[in-house]
Amino acid sequence: MDNRIHNFSAGPAALPLPVLKEVQKDLVSYRGEGLSVMEMSHRGKTFDGIIKDAEDLMKEIMGIPQGYKVIFMQGGATLQFATVPLNLLAEGQAADYINTGSWSTKAIKEAQLIGKKVNVIATSEDKNFSYIPKKFDISANAGYLHITSNNTIFGTQWSNFPQTGNVPLVCDMSSDINCRKIDVGQFALIYAGAQKNMGPSGVTIVIIREDMMEKSPANIPNLCSYKTIGSKDSLYNTPPTFGIYIIKLVLEWMKSVGGVEAIEKINREKASLLYDTIDATDFYTGTVEKDSRSLMNVPFRLPSEDLEKEFVAQALQNDIIGVKGHRSVGGIRASIYNAVSLDSIKTLVAFMKEFERKNG
Ligand code: PMP
């Protein structure tokens, strides 16, 4: 196992072992060039090939239709919370948001912070964000509708995305991008911090329909302008080169294992194993309504907080890391992103059964 631990961290999170090994092999001298990717010019031929490959592979793996651009930005998904309204809202125009948890709440607050008008057309806050709202009316003149496809902290996930007609659909896919096949054509803009399914922190992937790029006003910071960054193919300034290189390797790994369809199949198997274990006993309690359960983040509770503490401590002794729930909600959370193997899930499930046997 190369001394690898079973990593259920919420992000930064597990990366595929073949990717790490390839990085290790090429770290000191990338393909015999005598320097690492970290040390080479972002305007040189080699890096140019890497970033183009990353964009092309992203289009191929995700099935991105013609007329979309993939760009690499900085500032995490958090900067996108402001960047989206800065670019897409015309003077005086409001945007619709659906609030499904802490990250959507932050996206809403950030839009308001920069003086934009927001309509929260639905929220699941009434039941501690344990479900995805099904009923809402989209405002006909909204600049866009913003949703968060997967709620990393609460463990809910949209299974069917809303039909928005002429209103552009914007989605924060930070914690489930490429975990399953989706129709990118439904979206005007998708953004995702890389550090869960795609690579290291420090790079934000933005998939934008080209007509949306035209909306960027001239009087916003260049590094927040989709038009500026997009028209310069993510090379307006020095991009996070090493992170983009890793994204390319992760996409190559995805391709080598059969693409997003194959990964989705394994993800469903992984999630079922865990949810079935939770549902089979009263010792573990899932916190999310069944039809809103996430394929990526599986939160659950034990009978007491003391037992939860003990669970986390004993998990660590069994080479299982990262299962403590987010500090804002407590409990246990297993994040089972693409690079977390079925073998790791089986190890966790065996540990859960043993822990219950001893403490139930
Ligand atoms: N959105 C979602 C769904 C997230 O899970 C996170 C981070 N966990 C963020 C946004 C914030 O991302 P970042 O730390 O890259 O700004």
mmCIF file of C-alpha atoms and ligand atoms in Angstrom:
data_model
loop_
_atom_site.group_PDB
_atom_site.id
_atom_site.type_symbol
_atom_site.label_atom_id
_atom_site.label_comp_id
_atom_site.label_asym_id
_atom_site.label_seq_id
_atom_site.Cartn_x
_atom_site.Cartn_y
_atom_site.Cartn_z
ATOM 1 C CA MET A 1 0.000 0.000 0.000
ATOM 2 C CA ASP A 2 3.036 2.355 -0.137
ATOM 3 C CA ASN A 3 2.271 3.315 3.491
ATOM 4 C CA ARG A 4 -0.936 4.995 2.343
ATOM 5 C CA ILE A 5 -3.707 5.693 4.826
ATOM 6 C CA HIS A 6 -7.466 5.391 4.131
ATOM 7 C CA ASN A 7 -8.218 9.066 3.524
ATOM 8 C CA PHE A 8 -11.810 10.275 3.978
ATOM 9 C CA SER A 9 -10.921 13.967 4.249
ATOM 10 C CA ALA A 10 -13.378 16.508 2.878
ATOM 11 C CA GLY A 11 -10.793 18.513 0.993
ATOM 12 C CA PRO A 12 -7.972 18.755 0.239
ATOM 13 C CA ALA A 13 -8.633 15.090 -0.242
ATOM 14 C CA ALA A 14 -7.260 11.829 -1.571
ATOM 15 C CA LEU A 15 -5.615 11.904 -4.992
ATOM 16 C CA PRO A 16 -5.228 8.825 -7.202
ATOM 17 C CA LEU A 17 -2.031 6.952 -6.315
ATOM 18 C CA PRO A 18 -0.955 6.576 -9.987
ATOM 19 C CA VAL A 19 -1.096 10.378 -10.271
ATOM 20 C CA LEU A 20 1.136 10.867 -7.229
ATOM 21 C CA LYS A 21 3.576 8.282 -8.549
ATOM 22 C CA GLU A 22 3.750 9.962 -11.926
ATOM 23 C CA VAL A 23 4.384 13.322 -10.269
ATOM 24 C CA GLN A 24 7.104 11.718 -8.176
ATOM 25 C CA LYS A 25 8.727 10.174 -11.242
ATOM 26 C CA ASP A 26 8.762 13.485 -13.116
ATOM 27 C CA LEU A 27 9.261 15.832 -10.203
ATOM 28 C CA VAL A 28 12.954 16.616 -10.481
ATOM 29 C CA SER A 29 13.217 16.442 -14.243
ATOM 30 C CA TYR A 30 9.967 16.604 -16.200
ATOM 31 C CA ARG A 31 10.248 14.162 -19.097
ATOM 32 C CA GLY A 32 14.014 14.554 -19.118
ATOM 33 C CA GLU A 33 13.918 18.322 -19.568
ATOM 34 C CA GLY A 34 16.126 18.856 -16.521
ATOM 35 C CA LEU A 35 13.626 20.921 -14.523
ATOM 36 C CA SER A 36 10.289 20.385 -12.795
ATOM 37 C CA VAL A 37 6.930 21.720 -13.937
ATOM 38 C CA MET A 38 7.062 24.076 -10.930
ATOM 39 C CA GLU A 39 10.213 25.672 -12.274
ATOM 40 C CA MET A 40 9.328 26.234 -15.914
ATOM 41 C CA SER A 41 7.847 29.290 -17.617
ATOM 42 C CA HIS A 42 4.088 29.367 -17.959
ATOM 43 C CA ARG A 43 4.663 30.807 -21.436
ATOM 44 C CA GLY A 44 7.007 28.053 -22.587
ATOM 45 C CA LYS A 45 6.142 25.304 -25.047
ATOM 46 C CA THR A 46 6.012 22.520 -22.458
ATOM 47 C CA PHE A 47 3.587 24.221 -20.117
ATOM 48 C CA ASP A 48 1.534 25.403 -23.046
ATOM 49 C CA GLY A 49 1.065 21.740 -23.975
ATOM 50 C CA ILE A 50 0.100 20.857 -20.403
ATOM 51 C CA ILE A 51 -2.568 23.539 -20.039
ATOM 52 C CA LYS A 52 -4.036 22.825 -23.480
ATOM 53 C CA ASP A 53 -4.170 19.101 -22.661
ATOM 54 C CA ALA A 54 -5.885 19.904 -19.357
ATOM 55 C CA GLU A 55 -8.558 21.959 -21.128
ATOM 56 C CA ASP A 56 -9.050 19.381 -23.904
ATOM 57 C CA LEU A 57 -9.214 16.449 -21.479
ATOM 58 C CA MET A 58 -11.699 18.316 -19.323
ATOM 59 C CA LYS A 59 -13.911 18.773 -22.404
ATOM 60 C CA GLU A 60 -13.538 15.135 -23.384
ATOM 61 C CA ILE A 61 -14.089 13.585 -19.945
ATOM 62 C CA MET A 62 -17.021 15.835 -19.077
ATOM 63 C CA GLY A 63 -18.564 15.777 -22.551
ATOM 64 C CA ILE A 64 -18.537 19.578 -22.729
ATOM 65 C CA PRO A 65 -20.370 20.735 -25.869
ATOM 66 C CA GLN A 66 -19.037 23.221 -28.443
ATOM 67 C CA GLY A 67 -19.334 26.835 -27.396
ATOM 68 C CA TYR A 68 -17.919 26.425 -23.887
ATOM 69 C CA LYS A 69 -14.566 27.472 -22.509
ATOM 70 C CA VAL A 70 -12.668 25.806 -19.665
ATOM 71 C CA ILE A 71 -10.623 28.261 -17.636
ATOM 72 C CA PHE A 72 -8.364 27.965 -14.637
ATOM 73 C CA MET A 73 -8.606 30.669 -12.005
ATOM 74 C CA GLN A 74 -7.365 31.313 -8.459
ATOM 75 C CA GLY A 75 -8.944 32.310 -5.159
ATOM 76 C CA GLY A 76 -10.856 29.062 -4.636
ATOM 77 C CA ALA A 77 -14.568 28.569 -5.045
ATOM 78 C CA THR A 78 -14.930 31.323 -2.467
ATOM 79 C CA LEU A 79 -13.727 34.005 -4.866
ATOM 80 C CA GLN A 80 -16.258 32.699 -7.398
ATOM 81 C CA PHE A 81 -19.005 33.597 -4.906
ATOM 82 C CA ALA A 82 -18.206 37.241 -5.750
ATOM 83 C CA THR A 83 -16.866 36.727 -9.263
ATOM 84 C CA VAL A 84 -20.113 35.233 -10.572
ATOM 85 C CA PRO A 85 -22.337 38.212 -9.629
ATOM 86 C CA LEU A 86 -19.613 40.714 -10.578
ATOM 87 C CA ASN A 87 -19.565 39.320 -14.110
ATOM 88 C CA LEU A 88 -23.053 38.115 -14.810
ATOM 89 C CA LEU A 89 -25.371 40.687 -13.282
ATOM 90 C CA ALA A 90 -26.243 43.769 -15.258
ATOM 91 C CA GLU A 91 -26.770 47.049 -13.400
ATOM 92 C CA GLY A 92 -29.762 46.673 -11.057
ATOM 93 C CA GLN A 93 -30.407 43.061 -12.069
ATOM 94 C CA ALA A 94 -31.052 40.473 -9.330
ATOM 95 C CA ALA A 95 -30.050 36.810 -9.171
ATOM 96 C CA ASP A 96 -31.942 33.811 -7.768
ATOM 97 C CA TYR A 97 -30.240 31.484 -5.288
ATOM 98 C CA ILE A 98 -31.318 28.200 -3.761
ATOM 99 C CA ASN A 99 -29.847 27.795 -0.302
ATOM 100 C CA THR A 100 -28.914 24.212 0.516
ATOM 101 C CA GLY A 101 -26.220 24.696 3.130
ATOM 102 C CA SER A 102 -23.206 26.603 4.417
ATOM 103 C CA TRP A 103 -21.567 27.083 1.004
ATOM 104 C CA SER A 104 -24.725 28.392 -0.655
ATOM 105 C CA THR A 105 -25.220 30.675 2.339
ATOM 106 C CA LYS A 106 -21.711 32.021 1.834
ATOM 107 C CA ALA A 107 -22.321 32.491 -1.892
ATOM 108 C CA ILE A 108 -25.468 34.500 -1.112
ATOM 109 C CA LYS A 109 -23.727 36.652 1.495
ATOM 110 C CA GLU A 110 -20.778 37.348 -0.771
ATOM 111 C CA ALA A 111 -23.057 38.531 -3.589
ATOM 112 C CA GLN A 112 -24.817 40.832 -1.126
ATOM 113 C CA LEU A 113 -21.498 42.055 0.241
ATOM 114 C CA ILE A 114 -20.579 43.501 -3.138
ATOM 115 C CA GLY A 115 -23.954 45.214 -3.339
ATOM 116 C CA LYS A 116 -25.826 42.775 -5.591
ATOM 117 C CA LYS A 117 -29.515 41.936 -5.254
ATOM 118 C CA VAL A 118 -30.297 38.334 -4.409
ATOM 119 C CA ASN A 119 -33.610 36.450 -4.204
ATOM 120 C CA VAL A 120 -33.413 33.278 -2.161
ATOM 121 C CA ILE A 121 -36.188 31.360 -3.928
ATOM 122 C CA ALA A 122 -35.900 28.209 -1.800
ATOM 123 C CA THR A 123 -33.998 27.001 1.240
ATOM 124 C CA SER A 124 -33.767 23.796 3.225
ATOM 125 C CA GLU A 125 -32.620 25.615 6.355
ATOM 126 C CA ASP A 126 -35.933 24.739 8.085
ATOM 127 C CA LYS A 127 -34.713 21.142 8.470
ATOM 128 C CA ASN A 128 -31.020 21.873 9.021
ATOM 129 C CA PHE A 129 -30.254 21.506 5.287
ATOM 130 C CA SER A 130 -31.107 17.801 5.294
ATOM 131 C CA TYR A 131 -32.808 17.832 1.880
ATOM 132 C CA ILE A 132 -32.759 19.409 -1.571
ATOM 133 C CA PRO A 133 -35.816 21.660 -2.133
ATOM 134 C CA LYS A 134 -38.154 20.418 -4.840
ATOM 135 C CA LYS A 135 -40.550 23.341 -5.206
ATOM 136 C CA PHE A 136 -39.486 26.818 -6.221
ATOM 137 C CA ASP A 137 -40.358 29.482 -8.755
ATOM 138 C CA ILE A 138 -37.536 30.978 -10.757
ATOM 139 C CA SER A 139 -37.886 34.740 -11.322
ATOM 140 C CA ALA A 140 -38.406 35.376 -15.022
ATOM 141 C CA ASN A 141 -35.932 38.274 -15.113
ATOM 142 C CA ALA A 142 -33.244 36.749 -12.873
ATOM 143 C CA GLY A 143 -29.664 37.298 -14.060
ATOM 144 C CA TYR A 144 -29.061 33.652 -13.227
ATOM 145 C CA LEU A 145 -30.066 30.898 -10.828
ATOM 146 C CA HIS A 146 -27.261 29.722 -8.527
ATOM 147 C CA ILE A 147 -27.236 26.257 -6.993
ATOM 148 C CA THR A 148 -24.657 24.152 -5.137
ATOM 149 C CA SER A 149 -24.766 20.675 -6.643
ATOM 150 C CA ASN A 150 -23.333 18.903 -3.613
ATOM 151 C CA ASN A 151 -23.308 20.127 -0.061
ATOM 152 C CA THR A 152 -19.999 19.032 1.329
ATOM 153 C CA ILE A 153 -20.888 19.682 4.966
ATOM 154 C CA PHE A 154 -24.487 18.428 5.111
ATOM 155 C CA GLY A 155 -24.114 15.613 2.587
ATOM 156 C CA THR A 156 -26.973 16.447 0.232
ATOM 157 C CA GLN A 157 -26.743 16.393 -3.560
ATOM 158 C CA TRP A 158 -29.009 17.426 -6.412
ATOM 159 C CA SER A 159 -30.017 14.371 -8.442
ATOM 160 C CA ASN A 160 -31.956 16.290 -11.112
ATOM 161 C CA PHE A 161 -30.921 19.820 -11.901
ATOM 162 C CA PRO A 162 -33.629 22.494 -12.227
ATOM 163 C CA GLN A 163 -34.974 23.398 -15.653
ATOM 164 C CA THR A 164 -34.419 27.128 -15.880
ATOM 165 C CA GLY A 165 -35.654 28.054 -19.371
ATOM 166 C CA ASN A 166 -33.943 31.257 -20.430
ATOM 167 C CA VAL A 167 -32.451 31.953 -17.019
ATOM 168 C CA PRO A 168 -28.755 30.928 -16.989
ATOM 169 C CA LEU A 169 -28.023 28.123 -14.518
ATOM 170 C CA VAL A 170 -24.851 28.627 -12.456
ATOM 171 C CA CYS A 171 -23.540 25.798 -10.313
ATOM 172 C CA ASP A 172 -20.916 25.412 -7.597
ATOM 173 C CA MET A 173 -19.694 21.857 -8.273
ATOM 174 C CA SER A 174 -16.685 22.027 -5.977
ATOM 175 C CA SER A 175 -17.373 18.781 -4.177
ATOM 176 C CA ASP A 176 -18.867 16.580 -6.883
ATOM 177 C CA ILE A 177 -17.481 17.638 -10.251
ATOM 178 C CA ASN A 178 -16.916 14.562 -12.425
ATOM 179 C CA CYS A 179 -18.368 12.174 -9.861
ATOM 180 C CA ARG A 180 -21.145 11.288 -12.331
ATOM 181 C CA LYS A 181 -22.250 11.944 -15.879
ATOM 182 C CA ILE A 182 -24.033 15.264 -16.271
ATOM 183 C CA ASP A 183 -25.314 17.280 -19.204
ATOM 184 C CA VAL A 184 -23.042 20.336 -19.217
ATOM 185 C CA GLY A 185 -25.343 21.920 -21.815
ATOM 186 C CA GLN A 186 -27.845 22.614 -19.004
ATOM 187 C CA PHE A 187 -25.432 25.052 -17.397
ATOM 188 C CA ALA A 188 -24.297 28.548 -18.287
ATOM 189 C CA LEU A 189 -21.432 28.329 -15.818
ATOM 190 C CA ILE A 190 -19.941 25.673 -13.555
ATOM 191 C CA TYR A 191 -17.176 26.354 -11.063
ATOM 192 C CA ALA A 192 -15.243 24.060 -8.766
ATOM 193 C CA GLY A 193 -12.265 24.330 -6.463
ATOM 194 C CA ALA A 194 -9.985 21.502 -7.566
ATOM 195 C CA GLN A 195 -9.128 20.084 -4.170
ATOM 196 C CA LYS A 196 -11.753 17.343 -3.932
ATOM 197 C CA ASN A 197 -12.136 15.451 -7.202
ATOM 198 C CA MET A 198 -9.676 17.182 -9.511
ATOM 199 C CA GLY A 199 -6.317 18.017 -7.934
ATOM 200 C CA PRO A 200 -4.669 20.155 -5.288
ATOM 201 C CA SER A 201 -6.033 23.362 -3.789
ATOM 202 C CA GLY A 202 -5.083 26.606 -5.486
ATOM 203 C CA VAL A 203 -6.834 26.076 -8.815
ATOM 204 C CA THR A 204 -10.480 26.751 -9.552
ATOM 205 C CA ILE A 205 -11.955 25.214 -12.677
ATOM 206 C CA VAL A 206 -14.548 27.337 -14.475
ATOM 207 C CA ILE A 207 -16.609 26.001 -17.361
ATOM 208 C CA ILE A 208 -18.379 28.870 -19.022
ATOM 209 C CA ARG A 209 -20.683 29.169 -22.012
ATOM 210 C CA GLU A 210 -18.941 31.605 -24.332
ATOM 211 C CA ASP A 211 -21.835 34.091 -24.540
ATOM 212 C CA MET A 212 -21.600 34.491 -20.747
ATOM 213 C CA MET A 213 -18.024 35.731 -21.096
ATOM 214 C CA GLU A 214 -19.321 38.724 -23.016
ATOM 215 C CA LYS A 215 -21.231 39.915 -19.962
ATOM 216 C CA SER A 216 -18.098 40.771 -17.937
ATOM 217 C CA PRO A 217 -18.085 44.532 -17.288
ATOM 218 C CA ALA A 218 -14.886 46.474 -18.037
ATOM 219 C CA ASN A 219 -14.628 47.983 -14.561
ATOM 220 C CA ILE A 220 -13.979 44.856 -12.497
ATOM 221 C CA PRO A 221 -10.536 43.515 -11.476
ATOM 222 C CA ASN A 222 -8.956 41.655 -14.376
ATOM 223 C CA LEU A 223 -8.341 38.574 -12.271
ATOM 224 C CA CYS A 224 -12.074 38.367 -11.608
ATOM 225 C CA SER A 225 -13.089 38.886 -15.225
ATOM 226 C CA TYR A 226 -14.173 35.796 -17.143
ATOM 227 C CA LYS A 227 -13.677 37.781 -20.327
ATOM 228 C CA THR A 228 -10.068 38.709 -19.490
ATOM 229 C CA ILE A 229 -9.018 35.292 -18.222
ATOM 230 C CA GLY A 230 -10.985 33.413 -20.865
ATOM 231 C CA SER A 231 -9.736 35.461 -23.806
ATOM 232 C CA LYS A 232 -6.146 34.892 -22.615
ATOM 233 C CA ASP A 233 -6.663 31.120 -22.279
ATOM 234 C CA SER A 234 -6.055 31.328 -18.490
ATOM 235 C CA LEU A 235 -2.665 32.981 -19.086
ATOM 236 C CA TYR A 236 -3.483 36.620 -18.306
ATOM 237 C CA ASN A 237 -1.039 36.350 -15.423
ATOM 238 C CA THR A 238 0.958 33.456 -13.960
ATOM 239 C CA PRO A 239 -1.566 30.662 -13.386
ATOM 240 C CA PRO A 240 -1.166 27.966 -10.697
ATOM 241 C CA THR A 241 0.981 25.885 -13.044
ATOM 242 C CA PHE A 242 1.690 22.902 -10.817
ATOM 243 C CA GLY A 243 -1.962 22.503 -9.877
ATOM 244 C CA ILE A 244 -3.024 22.629 -13.524
ATOM 245 C CA TYR A 245 -0.440 19.947 -14.300
ATOM 246 C CA ILE A 246 -1.917 17.699 -11.589
ATOM 247 C CA ILE A 247 -5.434 18.295 -12.941
ATOM 248 C CA LYS A 248 -4.214 17.086 -16.311
ATOM 249 C CA LEU A 249 -2.824 13.925 -14.684
ATOM 250 C CA VAL A 250 -6.064 13.336 -12.759
ATOM 251 C CA LEU A 251 -8.027 13.628 -16.015
ATOM 252 C CA GLU A 252 -5.655 11.153 -17.677
ATOM 253 C CA TRP A 253 -6.189 8.797 -14.756
ATOM 254 C CA MET A 254 -9.966 9.192 -15.128
ATOM 255 C CA LYS A 255 -9.670 8.331 -18.791
ATOM 256 C CA SER A 256 -7.497 5.289 -18.064
ATOM 257 C CA VAL A 257 -10.083 3.810 -15.699
ATOM 258 C CA GLY A 258 -12.952 4.197 -18.164
ATOM 259 C CA GLY A 259 -14.016 7.810 -17.831
ATOM 260 C CA VAL A 260 -16.752 9.399 -15.799
ATOM 261 C CA GLU A 261 -19.252 6.603 -16.517
ATOM 262 C CA ALA A 262 -16.968 3.975 -14.972
ATOM 263 C CA ILE A 263 -16.177 6.254 -12.052
ATOM 264 C CA GLU A 264 -19.872 6.934 -11.445
ATOM 265 C CA LYS A 265 -20.545 3.196 -11.289
ATOM 266 C CA ILE A 266 -17.887 2.691 -8.624
ATOM 267 C CA ASN A 267 -19.022 5.811 -6.761
ATOM 268 C CA ARG A 268 -22.571 4.438 -6.576
ATOM 269 C CA GLU A 269 -21.272 1.117 -5.287
ATOM 270 C CA LYS A 270 -19.094 2.870 -2.698
ATOM 271 C CA ALA A 271 -21.936 5.094 -1.475
ATOM 272 C CA SER A 272 -24.407 2.163 -1.297
ATOM 273 C CA LEU A 273 -22.015 0.134 0.820
ATOM 274 C CA LEU A 274 -21.786 2.942 3.348
ATOM 275 C CA TYR A 275 -25.466 3.925 3.374
ATOM 276 C CA ASP A 276 -26.501 0.259 3.662
ATOM 277 C CA THR A 277 -24.231 -0.096 6.684
ATOM 278 C CA ILE A 278 -25.803 2.982 8.279
ATOM 279 C CA ASP A 279 -29.359 1.862 7.489
ATOM 280 C CA ALA A 280 -28.839 -1.664 8.777
ATOM 281 C CA THR A 281 -28.592 -0.556 12.415
ATOM 282 C CA ASP A 282 -29.900 1.979 14.923
ATOM 283 C CA PHE A 283 -26.375 2.531 16.188
ATOM 284 C CA TYR A 284 -25.606 4.718 13.166
ATOM 285 C CA THR A 285 -28.078 7.369 12.001
ATOM 286 C CA GLY A 286 -27.946 9.094 8.628
ATOM 287 C CA THR A 287 -28.715 12.819 8.784
ATOM 288 C CA VAL A 288 -30.025 13.343 5.241
ATOM 289 C CA GLU A 289 -33.367 12.495 3.610
ATOM 290 C CA LYS A 290 -32.793 9.416 1.495
ATOM 291 C CA ASP A 291 -33.603 10.948 -1.883
ATOM 292 C CA SER A 292 -31.170 13.813 -1.252
ATOM 293 C CA ARG A 293 -28.201 11.719 -0.154
ATOM 294 C CA SER A 294 -24.806 12.587 -1.588
ATOM 295 C CA LEU A 295 -22.519 10.224 -3.464
ATOM 296 C CA MET A 296 -19.536 12.158 -2.153
ATOM 297 C CA ASN A 297 -20.036 13.120 1.506
ATOM 298 C CA VAL A 298 -21.732 10.711 3.888
ATOM 299 C CA PRO A 299 -22.554 12.249 7.286
ATOM 300 C CA PHE A 300 -23.931 10.204 10.143
ATOM 301 C CA ARG A 301 -24.315 10.240 13.915
ATOM 302 C CA LEU A 302 -23.590 7.796 16.706
ATOM 303 C CA PRO A 303 -25.674 7.505 19.889
ATOM 304 C CA SER A 304 -23.532 10.074 21.761
ATOM 305 C CA GLU A 305 -20.855 12.680 21.160
ATOM 306 C CA ASP A 306 -18.502 10.720 23.401
ATOM 307 C CA LEU A 307 -18.890 7.681 21.164
ATOM 308 C CA GLU A 308 -18.280 9.888 18.122
ATOM 309 C CA LYS A 309 -15.011 11.099 19.644
ATOM 310 C CA GLU A 310 -14.033 7.531 20.367
ATOM 311 C CA PHE A 311 -14.978 6.513 16.823
ATOM 312 C CA VAL A 312 -12.670 9.138 15.323
ATOM 313 C CA ALA A 313 -9.822 8.203 17.660
ATOM 314 C CA GLN A 314 -10.101 4.474 17.015
ATOM 315 C CA ALA A 315 -10.500 5.026 13.280
ATOM 316 C CA LEU A 316 -7.110 6.718 13.280
ATOM 317 C CA GLN A 317 -5.582 3.694 14.991
ATOM 318 C CA ASN A 318 -6.968 1.667 12.088
ATOM 319 C CA ASP A 319 -5.326 3.919 9.472
ATOM 320 C CA ILE A 320 -8.619 5.714 8.741
ATOM 321 C CA ILE A 321 -8.316 9.503 8.645
ATOM 322 C CA GLY A 322 -10.633 12.453 8.067
ATOM 323 C CA VAL A 323 -13.944 11.093 9.376
ATOM 324 C CA LYS A 324 -14.703 13.860 11.875
ATOM 325 C CA GLY A 325 -17.782 15.867 10.837
ATOM 326 C CA HIS A 326 -17.368 19.536 9.910
ATOM 327 C CA ARG A 327 -16.832 21.675 13.022
ATOM 328 C CA SER A 328 -20.123 23.498 12.369
ATOM 329 C CA VAL A 329 -22.301 20.347 12.505
ATOM 330 C CA GLY A 330 -20.352 17.711 14.461
ATOM 331 C CA GLY A 331 -20.930 13.985 14.047
ATOM 332 C CA ILE A 332 -19.084 11.822 11.550
ATOM 333 C CA ARG A 333 -18.573 12.428 7.837
ATOM 334 C CA ALA A 334 -16.883 10.168 5.338
ATOM 335 C CA SER A 335 -15.925 11.982 2.147
ATOM 336 C CA ILE A 336 -15.665 9.406 -0.600
ATOM 337 C CA TYR A 337 -14.416 11.309 -3.623
ATOM 338 C CA ASN A 338 -13.379 9.675 -6.891
ATOM 339 C CA ALA A 339 -9.882 8.779 -5.696
ATOM 340 C CA VAL A 340 -11.097 7.008 -2.544
ATOM 341 C CA SER A 341 -10.979 3.333 -3.459
ATOM 342 C CA LEU A 342 -13.634 0.692 -2.942
ATOM 343 C CA ASP A 343 -11.049 -1.030 -0.783
ATOM 344 C CA SER A 344 -10.939 1.998 1.540
ATOM 345 C CA ILE A 345 -14.740 1.937 1.837
ATOM 346 C CA LYS A 346 -14.673 -1.759 2.677
ATOM 347 C CA THR A 347 -12.073 -1.051 5.360
ATOM 348 C CA LEU A 348 -14.257 1.715 6.818
ATOM 349 C CA VAL A 349 -17.366 -0.475 6.758
ATOM 350 C CA ALA A 350 -15.531 -3.316 8.511
ATOM 351 C CA PHE A 351 -14.295 -0.847 11.118
ATOM 352 C CA MET A 352 -17.840 0.517 11.620
ATOM 353 C CA LYS A 353 -19.220 -2.987 12.189
ATOM 354 C CA GLU A 354 -16.480 -3.837 14.635
ATOM 355 C CA PHE A 355 -16.916 -0.532 16.481
ATOM 356 C CA GLU A 356 -20.628 -1.190 16.811
ATOM 357 C CA ARG A 357 -20.037 -4.715 18.037
ATOM 358 C CA LYS A 358 -17.780 -3.419 20.803
ATOM 359 C CA ASN A 359 -19.812 -0.322 21.731
ATOM 360 C CA GLY A 360 -23.389 -0.956 20.585
HETATM 361 N N1 PMP B 1 -18.228 25.305 -2.261
HETATM 362 C C1 PMP B 1 -18.252 24.047 -1.813
HETATM 363 C C2 PMP B 1 -19.389 23.157 -2.188
HETATM 364 C C3 PMP B 1 -17.220 23.580 -0.996
HETATM 365 O O1 PMP B 1 -17.237 22.333 -0.541
HETATM 366 C C4 PMP B 1 -16.158 24.455 -0.667
HETATM 367 C C5 PMP B 1 -14.969 24.032 0.166
HETATM 368 N N2 PMP B 1 -15.087 22.931 0.919
HETATM 369 C C6 PMP B 1 -16.198 25.764 -1.138
HETATM 370 C C7 PMP B 1 -17.233 26.149 -1.953
HETATM 371 C C8 PMP B 1 -15.103 26.747 -0.816
HETATM 372 O O2 PMP B 1 -14.015 26.402 -1.565
HETATM 373 P P1 PMP B 1 -12.587 27.090 -1.444
HETATM 374 O O3 PMP B 1 -12.028 26.687 -0.126
HETATM 375 O O4 PMP B 1 -11.857 26.511 -2.607
HETATM 376 O O5 PMP B 1 -12.782 28.555 -1.554
#
